[in-house]
Amino acid sequence: MLLELSVLPLGRGRSISGDVADMVKIIDASGLDYRVTAESTIIEGDWDQVMGVARKCHDEMRKKTDRVITIMHADDYDSKTGRLNASVESVSKKLGKPVKK
């Protein structure tokens, strides 16, 4: 399963990169494969793993502010693994050149 996760702490000012770094520490400590993008983080694991990490990230932000918006987009594809890389490689192959990462 791939889970695209965005956790937005409200009332923390314009820059949230420090907050994002705190969440990436949680994700990294999980041992799951992940990719950080400019808008979200994509995590690969089974349902319980990715939802557990999402909950920890949400809870960490709730310690810092009264309001948090958590947005999740799940792609559950028949217990396939390695999709973080395989999906991008498949598009690159069809495109005929590497895509920007």
C-alpha atoms as a printed R data frame, in Angstrom:
    type eleno elety resid chain resno      x      y       z
1   ATOM     1    CA   MET     A     1  0.000  0.000   0.000
2   ATOM     2    CA   LEU     A     2  1.102  3.532  -0.739
3   ATOM     3    CA   LEU     A     3 -0.097  6.311   1.550
4   ATOM     4    CA   GLU     A     4  0.322  9.932   0.569
5   ATOM     5    CA   LEU     A     5  0.354 11.928   3.790
6   ATOM     6    CA   SER     A     6  0.136 15.660   4.471
7   ATOM     7    CA   VAL     A     7 -0.111 16.905   8.044
8   ATOM     8    CA   LEU     A     8 -0.711 20.628   8.313
9   ATOM     9    CA   PRO     A     9 -0.354 22.322  11.698
10  ATOM    10    CA   LEU     A    10 -2.424 25.505  11.740
11  ATOM    11    CA   GLY     A    11 -1.406 28.618  13.632
12  ATOM    12    CA   ARG     A    12  2.336 27.895  13.461
13  ATOM    13    CA   GLY     A    13  3.313 30.671  11.060
14  ATOM    14    CA   ARG     A    14  4.219 30.562   7.386
15  ATOM    15    CA   SER     A    15  7.120 28.118   7.533
16  ATOM    16    CA   ILE     A    16  6.452 24.563   8.676
17  ATOM    17    CA   SER     A    17  9.701 22.936   7.524
18  ATOM    18    CA   GLY     A    18 10.749 22.297  11.140
19  ATOM    19    CA   ASP     A    19  7.423 20.587  11.778
20  ATOM    20    CA   VAL     A    20  7.819 18.542   8.586
21  ATOM    21    CA   ALA     A    21 11.306 17.499   9.729
22  ATOM    22    CA   ASP     A    22  9.810 16.256  13.020
23  ATOM    23    CA   MET     A    23  7.288 14.152  11.096
24  ATOM    24    CA   VAL     A    24  9.964 12.779   8.757
25  ATOM    25    CA   LYS     A    25 11.906 11.634  11.837
26  ATOM    26    CA   ILE     A    26  8.843  9.615  12.886
27  ATOM    27    CA   ILE     A    27  8.423  8.163   9.398
28  ATOM    28    CA   ASP     A    28 12.126  7.357   9.091
29  ATOM    29    CA   ALA     A    29 12.145  5.632  12.495
30  ATOM    30    CA   SER     A    30  9.319  3.359  11.296
31  ATOM    31    CA   GLY     A    31 11.706  1.642   8.880
32  ATOM    32    CA   LEU     A    32  9.192  1.966   6.044
33  ATOM    33    CA   ASP     A    33 10.223  3.159   2.597
34  ATOM    34    CA   TYR     A    34  9.140  6.753   1.916
35  ATOM    35    CA   ARG     A    35  9.675  9.759  -0.348
36  ATOM    36    CA   VAL     A    36  9.357 13.379   0.719
37  ATOM    37    CA   THR     A    37  7.985 15.738  -1.928
38  ATOM    38    CA   ALA     A    38  7.349 19.478  -1.840
39  ATOM    39    CA   GLU     A    39  3.696 18.917  -0.911
40  ATOM    40    CA   SER     A    40  3.467 15.578   0.899
41  ATOM    41    CA   THR     A    41  5.246 12.412   1.904
42  ATOM    42    CA   ILE     A    42  4.518  9.020   0.334
43  ATOM    43    CA   ILE     A    43  4.962  5.983   2.583
44  ATOM    44    CA   GLU     A    44  4.912  2.312   1.563
45  ATOM    45    CA   GLY     A    45  3.814 -0.473   3.908
46  ATOM    46    CA   ASP     A    46  0.771 -2.462   4.922
47  ATOM    47    CA   TRP     A    47 -2.424 -0.845   6.208
48  ATOM    48    CA   ASP     A    48 -1.588 -1.058   9.896
49  ATOM    49    CA   GLN     A    49  1.961  0.199   9.375
50  ATOM    50    CA   VAL     A    50  1.122  3.267   7.305
51  ATOM    51    CA   MET     A    51 -1.918  4.183   9.392
52  ATOM    52    CA   GLY     A    52  0.124  3.830  12.574
53  ATOM    53    CA   VAL     A    53  2.770  6.188  11.215
54  ATOM    54    CA   ALA     A    54  0.112  8.655  10.040
55  ATOM    55    CA   ARG     A    55 -1.432  8.627  13.519
56  ATOM    56    CA   LYS     A    56  1.941  9.260  15.175
57  ATOM    57    CA   CYS     A    57  2.600 12.195  12.839
58  ATOM    58    CA   HIS     A    58 -0.843 13.655  13.503
59  ATOM    59    CA   ASP     A    59 -0.453 13.226  17.263
60  ATOM    60    CA   GLU     A    60  2.998 14.874  17.188
61  ATOM    61    CA   MET     A    61  1.539 17.952  15.500
62  ATOM    62    CA   ARG     A    62 -1.383 18.061  17.962
63  ATOM    63    CA   LYS     A    63  1.189 18.474  20.748
64  ATOM    64    CA   LYS     A    64  2.280 21.697  19.054
65  ATOM    65    CA   THR     A    65 -0.981 23.328  18.038
66  ATOM    66    CA   ASP     A    66 -4.713 23.229  18.691
67  ATOM    67    CA   ARG     A    67 -5.647 22.518  15.082
68  ATOM    68    CA   VAL     A    68 -4.170 20.047  12.606
69  ATOM    69    CA   ILE     A    69 -5.419 19.068   9.173
70  ATOM    70    CA   THR     A    70 -4.323 15.595   8.069
71  ATOM    71    CA   ILE     A    71 -4.879 14.593   4.457
72  ATOM    72    CA   MET     A    72 -4.342 10.986   3.343
73  ATOM    73    CA   HIS     A    73 -4.601  9.338  -0.038
74  ATOM    74    CA   ALA     A    74 -4.239  5.547   0.007
75  ATOM    75    CA   ASP     A    75 -3.470  3.267  -2.947
76  ATOM    76    CA   ASP     A    76 -4.067 -0.333  -1.872
77  ATOM    77    CA   TYR     A    77 -2.897 -2.580  -4.721
78  ATOM    78    CA   ASP     A    78 -3.150 -6.308  -3.962
79  ATOM    79    CA   SER     A    79 -0.197 -6.486  -1.533
80  ATOM    80    CA   LYS     A    80  2.339 -5.449  -4.167
81  ATOM    81    CA   THR     A    81  5.603 -4.070  -2.751
82  ATOM    82    CA   GLY     A    82  8.379 -1.854  -4.091
83  ATOM    83    CA   ARG     A    83  5.870  0.411  -5.757
84  ATOM    84    CA   LEU     A    84  7.533  3.685  -4.760
85  ATOM    85    CA   ASN     A    85 10.251  2.981  -7.296
86  ATOM    86    CA   ALA     A    86  8.435  0.657  -9.684
87  ATOM    87    CA   SER     A    87  5.636  3.139 -10.433
88  ATOM    88    CA   VAL     A    88  8.092  5.894 -11.345
89  ATOM    89    CA   GLU     A    89 10.238  3.508 -13.406
90  ATOM    90    CA   SER     A    90  7.165  2.339 -15.328
91  ATOM    91    CA   VAL     A    91  6.257  5.908 -16.270
92  ATOM    92    CA   SER     A    92  9.875  6.674 -17.233
93  ATOM    93    CA   LYS     A    93  9.956  3.612 -19.485
94  ATOM    94    CA   LYS     A    94  6.751  4.615 -21.246
95  ATOM    95    CA   LEU     A    95  7.958  8.215 -21.541
96  ATOM    96    CA   GLY     A    96 11.288  7.107 -22.946
97  ATOM    97    CA   LYS     A    97 13.337  9.140 -20.501
98  ATOM    98    CA   PRO     A    98 13.755  9.577 -16.741
99  ATOM    99    CA   VAL     A    99 11.169 11.699 -14.984
100 ATOM   100    CA   LYS     A   100 12.252 14.332 -12.511
101 ATOM   101    CA   LYS     A   101 12.246 13.093  -8.938
